[in-house]
Coordinates of C-alpha atoms and ligand atoms in Angstrom, one line a residue:
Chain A
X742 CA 16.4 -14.5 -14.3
X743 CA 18.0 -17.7 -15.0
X744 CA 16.5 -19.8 -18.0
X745 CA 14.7 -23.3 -17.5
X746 CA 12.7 -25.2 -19.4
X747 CA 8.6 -24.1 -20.0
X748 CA 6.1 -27.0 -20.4
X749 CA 2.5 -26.7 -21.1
X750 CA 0.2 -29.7 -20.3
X751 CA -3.3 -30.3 -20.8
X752 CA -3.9 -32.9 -17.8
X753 CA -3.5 -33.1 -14.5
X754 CA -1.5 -36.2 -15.0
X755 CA 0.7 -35.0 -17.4
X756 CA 1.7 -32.1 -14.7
X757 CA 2.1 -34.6 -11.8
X758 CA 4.5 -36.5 -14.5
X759 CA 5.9 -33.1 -15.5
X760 CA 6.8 -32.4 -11.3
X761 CA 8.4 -35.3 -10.8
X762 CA 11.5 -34.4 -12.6
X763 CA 14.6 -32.7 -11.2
X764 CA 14.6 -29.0 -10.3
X765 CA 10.8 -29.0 -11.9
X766 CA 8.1 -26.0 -10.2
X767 CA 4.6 -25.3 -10.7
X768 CA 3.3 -22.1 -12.6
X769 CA 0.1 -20.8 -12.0
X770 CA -0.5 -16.9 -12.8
X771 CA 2.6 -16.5 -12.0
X772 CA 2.0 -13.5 -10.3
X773 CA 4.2 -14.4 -6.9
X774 CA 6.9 -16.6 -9.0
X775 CA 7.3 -14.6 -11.6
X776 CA 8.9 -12.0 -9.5
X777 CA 10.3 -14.6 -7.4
X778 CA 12.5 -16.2 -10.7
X779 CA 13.6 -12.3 -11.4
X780 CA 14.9 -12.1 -7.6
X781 CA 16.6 -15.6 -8.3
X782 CA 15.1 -16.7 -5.2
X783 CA 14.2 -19.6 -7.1
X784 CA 16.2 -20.8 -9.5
X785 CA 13.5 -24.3 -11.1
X786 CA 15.3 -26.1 -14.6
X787 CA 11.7 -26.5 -15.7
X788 CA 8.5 -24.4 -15.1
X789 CA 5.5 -26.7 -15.9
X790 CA 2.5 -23.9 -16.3
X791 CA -1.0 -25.3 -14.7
X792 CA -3.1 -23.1 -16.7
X793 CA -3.9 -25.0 -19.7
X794 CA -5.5 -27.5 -17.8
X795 CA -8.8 -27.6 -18.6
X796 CA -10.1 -29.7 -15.2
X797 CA -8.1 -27.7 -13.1
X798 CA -10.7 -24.2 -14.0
X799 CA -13.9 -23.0 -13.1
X800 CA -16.4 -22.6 -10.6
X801 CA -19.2 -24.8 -9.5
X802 CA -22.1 -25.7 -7.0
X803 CA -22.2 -29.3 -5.8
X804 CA -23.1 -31.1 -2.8
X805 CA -20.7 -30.6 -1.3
X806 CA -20.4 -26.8 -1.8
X807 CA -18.9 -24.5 -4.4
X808 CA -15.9 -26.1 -5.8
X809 CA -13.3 -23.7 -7.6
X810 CA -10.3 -25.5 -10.0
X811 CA -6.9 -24.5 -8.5
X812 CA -6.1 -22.6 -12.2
X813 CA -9.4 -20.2 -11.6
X814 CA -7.9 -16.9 -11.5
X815 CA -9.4 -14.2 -9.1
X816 CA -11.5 -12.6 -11.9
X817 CA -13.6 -15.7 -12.5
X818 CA -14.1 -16.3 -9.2
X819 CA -15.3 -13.0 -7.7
X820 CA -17.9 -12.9 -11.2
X821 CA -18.7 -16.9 -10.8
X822 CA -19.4 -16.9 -7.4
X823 CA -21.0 -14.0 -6.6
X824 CA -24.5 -16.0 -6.7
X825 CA -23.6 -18.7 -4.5
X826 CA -20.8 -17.6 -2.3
X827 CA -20.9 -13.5 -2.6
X828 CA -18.3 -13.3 0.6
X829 CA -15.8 -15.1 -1.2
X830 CA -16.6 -13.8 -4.3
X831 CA -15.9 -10.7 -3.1
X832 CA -12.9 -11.6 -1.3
X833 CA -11.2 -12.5 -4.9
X834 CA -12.8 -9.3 -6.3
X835 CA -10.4 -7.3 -4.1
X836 CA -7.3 -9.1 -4.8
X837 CA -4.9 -6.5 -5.9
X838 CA -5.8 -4.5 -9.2
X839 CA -7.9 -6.2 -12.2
X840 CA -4.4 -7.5 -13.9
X841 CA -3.5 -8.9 -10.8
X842 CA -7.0 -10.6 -10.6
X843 CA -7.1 -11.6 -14.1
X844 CA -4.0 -13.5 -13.8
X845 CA -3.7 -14.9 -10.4
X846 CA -5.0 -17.8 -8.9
X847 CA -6.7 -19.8 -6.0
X848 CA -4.3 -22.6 -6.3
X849 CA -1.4 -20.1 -6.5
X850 CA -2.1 -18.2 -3.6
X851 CA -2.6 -21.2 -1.2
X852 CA 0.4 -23.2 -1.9
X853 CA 2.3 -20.3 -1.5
X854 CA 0.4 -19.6 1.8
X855 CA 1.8 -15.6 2.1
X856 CA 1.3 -14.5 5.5
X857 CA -0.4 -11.4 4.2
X858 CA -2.6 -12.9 1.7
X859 CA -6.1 -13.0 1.1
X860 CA -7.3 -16.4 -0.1
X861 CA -5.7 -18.4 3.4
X862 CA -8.0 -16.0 5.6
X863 CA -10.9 -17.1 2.8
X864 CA -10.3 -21.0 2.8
X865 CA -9.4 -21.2 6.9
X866 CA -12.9 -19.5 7.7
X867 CA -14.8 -21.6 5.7
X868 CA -13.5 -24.6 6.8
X869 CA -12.7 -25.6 3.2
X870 CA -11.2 -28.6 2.1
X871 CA -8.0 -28.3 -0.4
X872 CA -8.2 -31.1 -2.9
X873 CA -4.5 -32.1 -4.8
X874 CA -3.8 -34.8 -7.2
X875 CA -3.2 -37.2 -4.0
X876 CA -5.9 -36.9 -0.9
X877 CA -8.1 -34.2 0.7
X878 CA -6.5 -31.5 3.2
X879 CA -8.6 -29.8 5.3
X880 CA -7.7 -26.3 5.8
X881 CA -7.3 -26.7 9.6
X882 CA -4.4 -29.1 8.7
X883 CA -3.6 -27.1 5.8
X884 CA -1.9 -23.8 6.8
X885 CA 1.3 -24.6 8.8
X886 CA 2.5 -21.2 9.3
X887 CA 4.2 -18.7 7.2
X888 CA 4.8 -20.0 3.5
X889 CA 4.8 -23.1 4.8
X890 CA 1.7 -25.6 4.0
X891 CA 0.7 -29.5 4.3
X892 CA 1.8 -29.8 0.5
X893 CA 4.5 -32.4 -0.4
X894 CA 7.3 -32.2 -2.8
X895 CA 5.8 -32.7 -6.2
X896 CA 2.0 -32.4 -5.5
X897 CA -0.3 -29.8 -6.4
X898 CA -3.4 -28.4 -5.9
X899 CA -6.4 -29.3 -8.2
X900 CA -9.2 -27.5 -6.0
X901 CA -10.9 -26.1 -3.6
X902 CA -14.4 -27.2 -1.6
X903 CA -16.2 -24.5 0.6
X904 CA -19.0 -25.5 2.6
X905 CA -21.1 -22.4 1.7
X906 CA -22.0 -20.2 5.1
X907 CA -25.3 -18.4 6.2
X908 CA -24.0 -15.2 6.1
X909 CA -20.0 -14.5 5.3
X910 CA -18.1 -11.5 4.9
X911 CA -13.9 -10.4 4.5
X912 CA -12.2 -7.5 5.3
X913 CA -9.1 -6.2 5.3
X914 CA -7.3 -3.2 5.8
X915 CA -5.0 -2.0 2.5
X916 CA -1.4 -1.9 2.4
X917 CA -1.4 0.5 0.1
X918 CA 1.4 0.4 -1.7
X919 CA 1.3 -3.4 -2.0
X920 CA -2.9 -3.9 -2.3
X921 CA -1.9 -6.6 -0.2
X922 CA -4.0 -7.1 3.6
X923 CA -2.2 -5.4 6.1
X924 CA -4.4 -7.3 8.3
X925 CA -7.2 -8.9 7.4
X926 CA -10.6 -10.9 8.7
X927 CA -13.0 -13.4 7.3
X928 CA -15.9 -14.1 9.4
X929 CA -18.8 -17.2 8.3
X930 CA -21.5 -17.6 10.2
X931 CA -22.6 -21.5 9.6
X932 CA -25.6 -23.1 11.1
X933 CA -23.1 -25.2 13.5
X934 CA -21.1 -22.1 14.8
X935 CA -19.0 -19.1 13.5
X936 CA -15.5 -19.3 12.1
X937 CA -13.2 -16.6 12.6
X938 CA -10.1 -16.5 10.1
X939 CA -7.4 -13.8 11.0
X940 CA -4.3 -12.8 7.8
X941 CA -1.9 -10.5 8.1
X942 CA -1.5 -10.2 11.3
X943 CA 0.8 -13.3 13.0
X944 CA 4.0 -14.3 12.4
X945 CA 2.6 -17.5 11.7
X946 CA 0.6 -16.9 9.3
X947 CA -3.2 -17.3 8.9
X948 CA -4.9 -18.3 12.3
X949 CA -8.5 -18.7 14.0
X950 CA -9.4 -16.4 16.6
X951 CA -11.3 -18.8 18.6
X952 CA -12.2 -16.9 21.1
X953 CA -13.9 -14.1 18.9
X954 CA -15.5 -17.8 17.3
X955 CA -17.3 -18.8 20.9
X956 CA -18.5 -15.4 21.4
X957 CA -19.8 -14.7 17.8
X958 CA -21.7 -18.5 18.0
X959 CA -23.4 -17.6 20.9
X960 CA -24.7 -13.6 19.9
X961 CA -23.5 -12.7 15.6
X962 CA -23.3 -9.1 16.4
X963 CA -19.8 -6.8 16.8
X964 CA -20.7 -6.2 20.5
X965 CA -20.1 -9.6 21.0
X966 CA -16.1 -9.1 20.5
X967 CA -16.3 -5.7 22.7
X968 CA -15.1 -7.4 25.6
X969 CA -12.5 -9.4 24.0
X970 CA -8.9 -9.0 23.6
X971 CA -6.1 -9.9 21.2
X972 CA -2.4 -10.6 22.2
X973 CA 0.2 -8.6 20.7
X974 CA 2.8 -11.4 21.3
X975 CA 3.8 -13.0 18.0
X976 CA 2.2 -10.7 16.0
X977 CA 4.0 -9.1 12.1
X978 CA 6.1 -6.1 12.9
X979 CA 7.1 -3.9 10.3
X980 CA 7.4 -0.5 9.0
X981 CA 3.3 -0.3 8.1
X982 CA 2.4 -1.3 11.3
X983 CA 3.7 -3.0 14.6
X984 CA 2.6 -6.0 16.6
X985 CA 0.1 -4.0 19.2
X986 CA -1.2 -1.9 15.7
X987 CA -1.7 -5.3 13.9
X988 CA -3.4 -6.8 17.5
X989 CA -6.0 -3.6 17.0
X990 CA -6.8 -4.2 13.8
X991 CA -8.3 -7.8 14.5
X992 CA -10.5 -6.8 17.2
X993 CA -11.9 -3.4 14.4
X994 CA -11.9 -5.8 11.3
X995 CA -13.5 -8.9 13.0
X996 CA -16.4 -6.6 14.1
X997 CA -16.5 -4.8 10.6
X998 CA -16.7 -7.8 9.4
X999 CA -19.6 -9.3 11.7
X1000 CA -21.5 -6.0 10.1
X1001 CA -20.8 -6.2 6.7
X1002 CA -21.7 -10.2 6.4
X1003 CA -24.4 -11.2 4.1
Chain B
X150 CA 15.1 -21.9 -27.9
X151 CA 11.4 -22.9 -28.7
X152 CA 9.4 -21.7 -31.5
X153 CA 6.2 -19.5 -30.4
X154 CA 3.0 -18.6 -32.1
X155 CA 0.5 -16.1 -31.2
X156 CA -1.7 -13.0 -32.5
X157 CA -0.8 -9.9 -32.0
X158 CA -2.8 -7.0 -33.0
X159 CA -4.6 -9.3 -35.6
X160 CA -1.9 -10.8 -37.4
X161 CA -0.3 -14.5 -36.5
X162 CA 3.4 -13.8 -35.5
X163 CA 5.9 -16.6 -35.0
X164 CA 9.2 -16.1 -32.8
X165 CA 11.9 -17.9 -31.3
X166 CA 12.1 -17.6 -27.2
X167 CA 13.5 -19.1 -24.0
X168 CA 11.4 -20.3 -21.3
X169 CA 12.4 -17.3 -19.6
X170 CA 11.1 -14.4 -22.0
X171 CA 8.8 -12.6 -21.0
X172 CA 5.7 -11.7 -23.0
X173 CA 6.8 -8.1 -22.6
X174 CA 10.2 -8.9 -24.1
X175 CA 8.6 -10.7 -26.8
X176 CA 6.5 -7.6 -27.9
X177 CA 9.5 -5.2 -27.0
X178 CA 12.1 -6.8 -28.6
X179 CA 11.1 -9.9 -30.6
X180 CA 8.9 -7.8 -32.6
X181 CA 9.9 -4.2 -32.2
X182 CA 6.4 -3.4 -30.5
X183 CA 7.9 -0.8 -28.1
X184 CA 4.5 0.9 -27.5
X185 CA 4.4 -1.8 -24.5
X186 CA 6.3 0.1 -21.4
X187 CA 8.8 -1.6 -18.9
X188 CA 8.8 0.9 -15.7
X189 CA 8.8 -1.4 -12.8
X190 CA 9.2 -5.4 -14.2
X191 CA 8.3 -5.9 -10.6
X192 CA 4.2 -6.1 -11.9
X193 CA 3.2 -2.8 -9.7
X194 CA 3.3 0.0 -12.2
X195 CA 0.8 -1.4 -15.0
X196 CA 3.1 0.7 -17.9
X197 CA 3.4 -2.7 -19.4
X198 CA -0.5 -4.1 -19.8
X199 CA -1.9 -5.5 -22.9
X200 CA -4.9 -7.5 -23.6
X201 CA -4.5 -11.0 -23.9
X202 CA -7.9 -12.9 -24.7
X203 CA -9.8 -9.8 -24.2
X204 CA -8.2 -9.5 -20.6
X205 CA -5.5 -7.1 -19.3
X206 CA -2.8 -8.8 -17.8
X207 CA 0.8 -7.1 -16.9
X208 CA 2.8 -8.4 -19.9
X209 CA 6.2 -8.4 -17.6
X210 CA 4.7 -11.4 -15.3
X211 CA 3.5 -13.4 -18.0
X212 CA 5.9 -15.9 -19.7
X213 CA 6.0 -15.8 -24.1
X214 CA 5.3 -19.4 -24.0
X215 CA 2.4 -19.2 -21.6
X216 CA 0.9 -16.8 -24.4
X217 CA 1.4 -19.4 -27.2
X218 CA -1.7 -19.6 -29.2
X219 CA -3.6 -16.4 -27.5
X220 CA -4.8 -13.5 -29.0
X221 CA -2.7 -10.3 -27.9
X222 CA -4.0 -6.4 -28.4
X223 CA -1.0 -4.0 -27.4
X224 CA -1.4 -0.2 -27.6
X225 CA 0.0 -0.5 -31.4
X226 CA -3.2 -2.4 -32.2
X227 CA -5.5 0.1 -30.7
X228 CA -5.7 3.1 -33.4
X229 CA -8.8 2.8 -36.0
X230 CA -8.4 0.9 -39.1
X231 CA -7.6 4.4 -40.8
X232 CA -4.9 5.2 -38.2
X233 CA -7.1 7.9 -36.8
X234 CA -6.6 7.9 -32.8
X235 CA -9.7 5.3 -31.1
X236 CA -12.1 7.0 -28.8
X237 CA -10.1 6.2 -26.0
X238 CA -6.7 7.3 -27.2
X239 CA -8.2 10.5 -28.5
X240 CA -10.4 11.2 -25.1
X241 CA -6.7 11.1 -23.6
X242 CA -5.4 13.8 -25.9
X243 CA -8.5 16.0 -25.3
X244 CA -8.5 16.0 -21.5
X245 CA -4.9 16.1 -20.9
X246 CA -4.6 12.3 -20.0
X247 CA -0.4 12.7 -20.3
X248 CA 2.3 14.1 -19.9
X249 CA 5.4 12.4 -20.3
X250 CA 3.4 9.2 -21.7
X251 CA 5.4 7.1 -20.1
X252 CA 2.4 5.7 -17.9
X253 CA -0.2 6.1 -21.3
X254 CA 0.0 2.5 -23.4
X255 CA -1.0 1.0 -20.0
X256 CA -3.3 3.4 -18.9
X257 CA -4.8 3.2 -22.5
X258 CA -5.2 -0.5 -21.8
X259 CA -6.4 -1.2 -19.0
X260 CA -9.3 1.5 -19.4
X261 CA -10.2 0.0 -22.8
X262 CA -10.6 -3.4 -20.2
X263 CA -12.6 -1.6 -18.0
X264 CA -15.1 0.0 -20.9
X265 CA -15.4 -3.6 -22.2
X266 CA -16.4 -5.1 -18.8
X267 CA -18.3 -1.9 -17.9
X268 CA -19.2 1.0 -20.4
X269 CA -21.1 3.2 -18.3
X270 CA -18.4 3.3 -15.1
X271 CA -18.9 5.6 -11.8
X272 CA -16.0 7.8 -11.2
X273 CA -15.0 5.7 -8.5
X274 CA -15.0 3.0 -10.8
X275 CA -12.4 4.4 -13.2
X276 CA -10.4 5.1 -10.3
X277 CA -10.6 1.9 -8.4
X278 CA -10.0 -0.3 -11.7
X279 CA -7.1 2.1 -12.5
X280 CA -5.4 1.2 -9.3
X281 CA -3.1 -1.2 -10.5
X282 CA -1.9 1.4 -12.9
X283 CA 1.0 3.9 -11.6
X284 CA 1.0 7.9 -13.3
X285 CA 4.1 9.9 -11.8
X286 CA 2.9 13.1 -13.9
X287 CA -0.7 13.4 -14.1
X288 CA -2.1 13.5 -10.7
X289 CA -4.7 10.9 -12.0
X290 CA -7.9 13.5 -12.5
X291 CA -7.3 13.9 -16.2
X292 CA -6.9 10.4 -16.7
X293 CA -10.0 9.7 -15.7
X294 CA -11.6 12.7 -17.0
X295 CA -10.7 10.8 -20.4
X296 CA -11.9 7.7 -19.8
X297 CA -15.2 8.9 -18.2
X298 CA -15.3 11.0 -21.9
X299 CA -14.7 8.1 -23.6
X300 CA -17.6 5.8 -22.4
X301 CA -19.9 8.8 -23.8
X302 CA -20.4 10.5 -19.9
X303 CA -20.2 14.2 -18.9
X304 CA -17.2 14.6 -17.6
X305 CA -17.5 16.3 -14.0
X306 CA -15.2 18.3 -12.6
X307 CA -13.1 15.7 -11.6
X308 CA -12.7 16.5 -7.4
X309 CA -9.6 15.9 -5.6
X310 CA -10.2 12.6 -3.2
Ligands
FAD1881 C1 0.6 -6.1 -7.5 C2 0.1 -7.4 -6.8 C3 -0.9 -7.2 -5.8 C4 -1.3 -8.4 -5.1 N1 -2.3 -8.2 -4.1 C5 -2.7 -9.3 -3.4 C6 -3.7 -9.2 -2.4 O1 -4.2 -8.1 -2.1 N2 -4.1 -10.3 -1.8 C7 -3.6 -11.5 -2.1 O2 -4.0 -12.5 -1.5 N3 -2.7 -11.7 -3.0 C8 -2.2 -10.6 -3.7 N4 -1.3 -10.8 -4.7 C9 -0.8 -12.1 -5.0 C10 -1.7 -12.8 -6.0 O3 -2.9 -13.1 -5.5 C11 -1.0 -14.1 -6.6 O4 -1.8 -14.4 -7.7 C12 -1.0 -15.3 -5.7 O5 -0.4 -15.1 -4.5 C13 -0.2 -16.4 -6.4 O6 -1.0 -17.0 -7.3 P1 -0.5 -17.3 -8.7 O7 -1.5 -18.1 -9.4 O8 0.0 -16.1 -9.4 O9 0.7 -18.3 -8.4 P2 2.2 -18.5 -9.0 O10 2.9 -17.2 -8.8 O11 2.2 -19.1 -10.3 O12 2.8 -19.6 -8.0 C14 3.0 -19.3 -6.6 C15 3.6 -20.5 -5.9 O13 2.7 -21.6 -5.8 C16 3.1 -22.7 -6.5 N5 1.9 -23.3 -7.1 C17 1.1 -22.6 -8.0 N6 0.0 -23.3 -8.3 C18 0.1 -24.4 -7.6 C19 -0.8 -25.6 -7.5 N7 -1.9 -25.6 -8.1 N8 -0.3 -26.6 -6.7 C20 0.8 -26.5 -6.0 N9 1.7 -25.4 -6.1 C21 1.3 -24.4 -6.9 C22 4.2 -22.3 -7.4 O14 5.1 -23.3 -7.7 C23 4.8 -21.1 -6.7 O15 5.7 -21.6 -5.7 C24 -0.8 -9.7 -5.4 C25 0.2 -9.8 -6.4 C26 0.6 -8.7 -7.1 C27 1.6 -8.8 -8.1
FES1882 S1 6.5 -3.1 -16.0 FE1 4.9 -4.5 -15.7 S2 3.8 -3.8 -14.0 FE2 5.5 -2.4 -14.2
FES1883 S1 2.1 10.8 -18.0 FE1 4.0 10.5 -17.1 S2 3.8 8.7 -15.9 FE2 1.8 9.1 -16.5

């Protein structure tokens, strides 16, 4: 790992100040960059860690919905909002093993948007907004394919805003050896309609399966998606799975899913 | 180099680190705290887990300086005040927990997490909080045999999943 600077603030100003410098990155849990630095696949002269910011944690009910600070790691989520939000409090809950969950967060995981993660699929099917130190980003604007977000150069992600749903739930199928989603699907069920959220499946990273959305709004049960079918075309080929395996898997998650949602 | 401060194992320690040193490196080699494995650095193995605040974290994907001012419980700290072996550590040696040990200061950790969140866990509990920790001898059931000992349970004949 090449060296580089480590700063510590204690505001959300001080960190955009902290950013704006040369060669200065974000540290969250450091559970994705951390390797990342050890690969030298990133190569910051200053590392400005977001956990010791004190407005940037936590989990709370508002009007708006359940708002989580971008520093919450996946722990304190999946205990915090198990009362108000249990599908996305269980969603954190099986975010790779209890170090993993104790460490990494919310913030972390969606600015670096992994095609395979967990949160994305979480955010995307709740229609939740993304809050940073600048504006509000809606998470249909948000994702914008593989590792690749609506974030600029320099800003960073204080929060998160879910409109809570009727009845939500996620699930993915493990790749084992990574704990990451081989594929997985979030499914809310909101007064207005149902919003289906597909990971680790596309080669562009999280998407809405829209189709599975009209026929879920007009009957919530897994028959609904029987009839249904998903596109292998564009889909993540690799040695756990090709694109037709990956294609399958939406259709058996998404009506898992339908079942399991609470 | 920047000055660091934390608590390890109850007493305040004070070392000099780059921005890059790890907290494993810290333990490992700042103090001489070896008991803390390296076997992957890549945070997949869990040989490396210690407590820090009360919660177990893999000590190679967590920077010194990001540990400045926390409290930090490695597997030296775990032993009674009179050396003996704790419950935990002594529930490994009666069931067979190890072999090589390589595995064992993580495994150690991360189950004393789990009693602390949970005391009473299911055997599928033990398992599924242990997945983030990687045994190459053991075949798991005697691990957690141990730590379903530990929390005071009967200890099943553990069955093959
Ligand atoms: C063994 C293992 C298993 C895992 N399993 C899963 C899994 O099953 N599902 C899953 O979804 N994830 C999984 N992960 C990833 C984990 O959830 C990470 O915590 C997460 O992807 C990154 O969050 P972090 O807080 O650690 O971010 P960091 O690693 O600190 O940062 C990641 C990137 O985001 C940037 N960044 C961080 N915070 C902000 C912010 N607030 N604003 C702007 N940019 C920011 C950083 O600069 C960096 O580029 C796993 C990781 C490991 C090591
Ligand atoms: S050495 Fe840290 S997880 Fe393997
Ligand atoms: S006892 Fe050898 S790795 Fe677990």
């Amino acid at each position: 790992m090449h060296n580089f600077d480590f700063v510590k603030p204690s505001s959300i100003a001080d960190a955009v100040k902290a950013l704006s410098g040369d060669g200065a990155q974000a540290l969250s849990g450091g559970q994705t960059l951390t390797p990342t630095l050890k690969q030298r696949l990133a190569q910051p002269s200053v590392l400005v860690s977001l956990t010791g910011i004190a407005e940037m944690k936590g989990v709370c009910m508002g009007a708006d919905g359940l708002s989580i600070g971008a520093a919450t790691p996946h722990a304190v989520v999946a205990r915090e909002a198990a009362k108000d939000y249990p599908g996305l409090a269980a969603l954190a809950g099986g975010i790779g093993d209890p170090a993993v969950r104790n460490r990494g967060t919310i913030g972390g995981s969606l600015a670096n948007n992994d095609p395979a993660a967990c949160y994305p699929a979480g955010v995307l099917g709740s229609g939740a907004t993304i809050v940073t130190n600048k504006r509000k980003i809606a998470a249909d604007d948000y994702f914008q394919g593989m590792f690749t977000t609506a974030l600029d150069e320099g800003e960073i992600i204080t929060g998160v805003t879910f409109p809570v749903p009727q009845k939500a739930a996620y699930v993915k199928f493990n790749q084992p050896a990574s704990r990451f989603a081989l594929t997985g699907v979030f499914v809310a069920k909101f007064a207005g309609g149902v919003r289906v959220a597909v990971t680790g499946a596309s080669n562009n990273g999280v998407f809405r399966w829209t189709e599975a959305e009209a026929a879920l709004s007009a009957n919530f049960a897994a028959a609904a998606v029987e009839g249904l079918t998903v596109s292998p075309e564009d889909m993540i080929g690799d040695l756990h799975g090709t694109p037709e395996y990956r294609a399958h898997l939406v259709k058996v998650l998404t009506k898992r899913a339908v079942a399991a949602a609470h | 180099m920047t000055t660091v401060t934390m608590t390890v194992n109850g007493k305040t320690v004070t070392g000099e680190v780059e921005g890059r040193t790890l907290l494993s490196g810290f333990l490992r080699e700042g103090l001489g705290l070896t008991g803390t494995h390296i076997g992957c650095d890549t945070s997949q193995c869990g040989a490396c887990v210690v407590h820090v605040d009360g919660k177990a974290v893999k000590s190679c994907t967590m920077f010194a300086l990001d540990a400045a001012g926390a409290t930090v419980k490695t597997i030296e700290g775990m032993a009674n005040a009179d050396g003996s072996l704790s419950v935990i550590q002594q529930s490994f040696q009666d069931h067979h927990g190890l072999q090589c040990g390589f595995c064992t200061p993580g495994m150690v950790m991360s189950s004393a997490a789990l009693l602390a969140e949970n005391p009473k866990p299911t055997e599928a509990e033990v398992r599924h909080y242990l997945e983030g920790n990687i045994c190459r001898c053991t075949g798991y059931h005697n691990i957690v045999k141990a730590v379903l000992a530990a929390s005071g349970q009967d200890v099943p004949a553990v069955a093959a999943e």
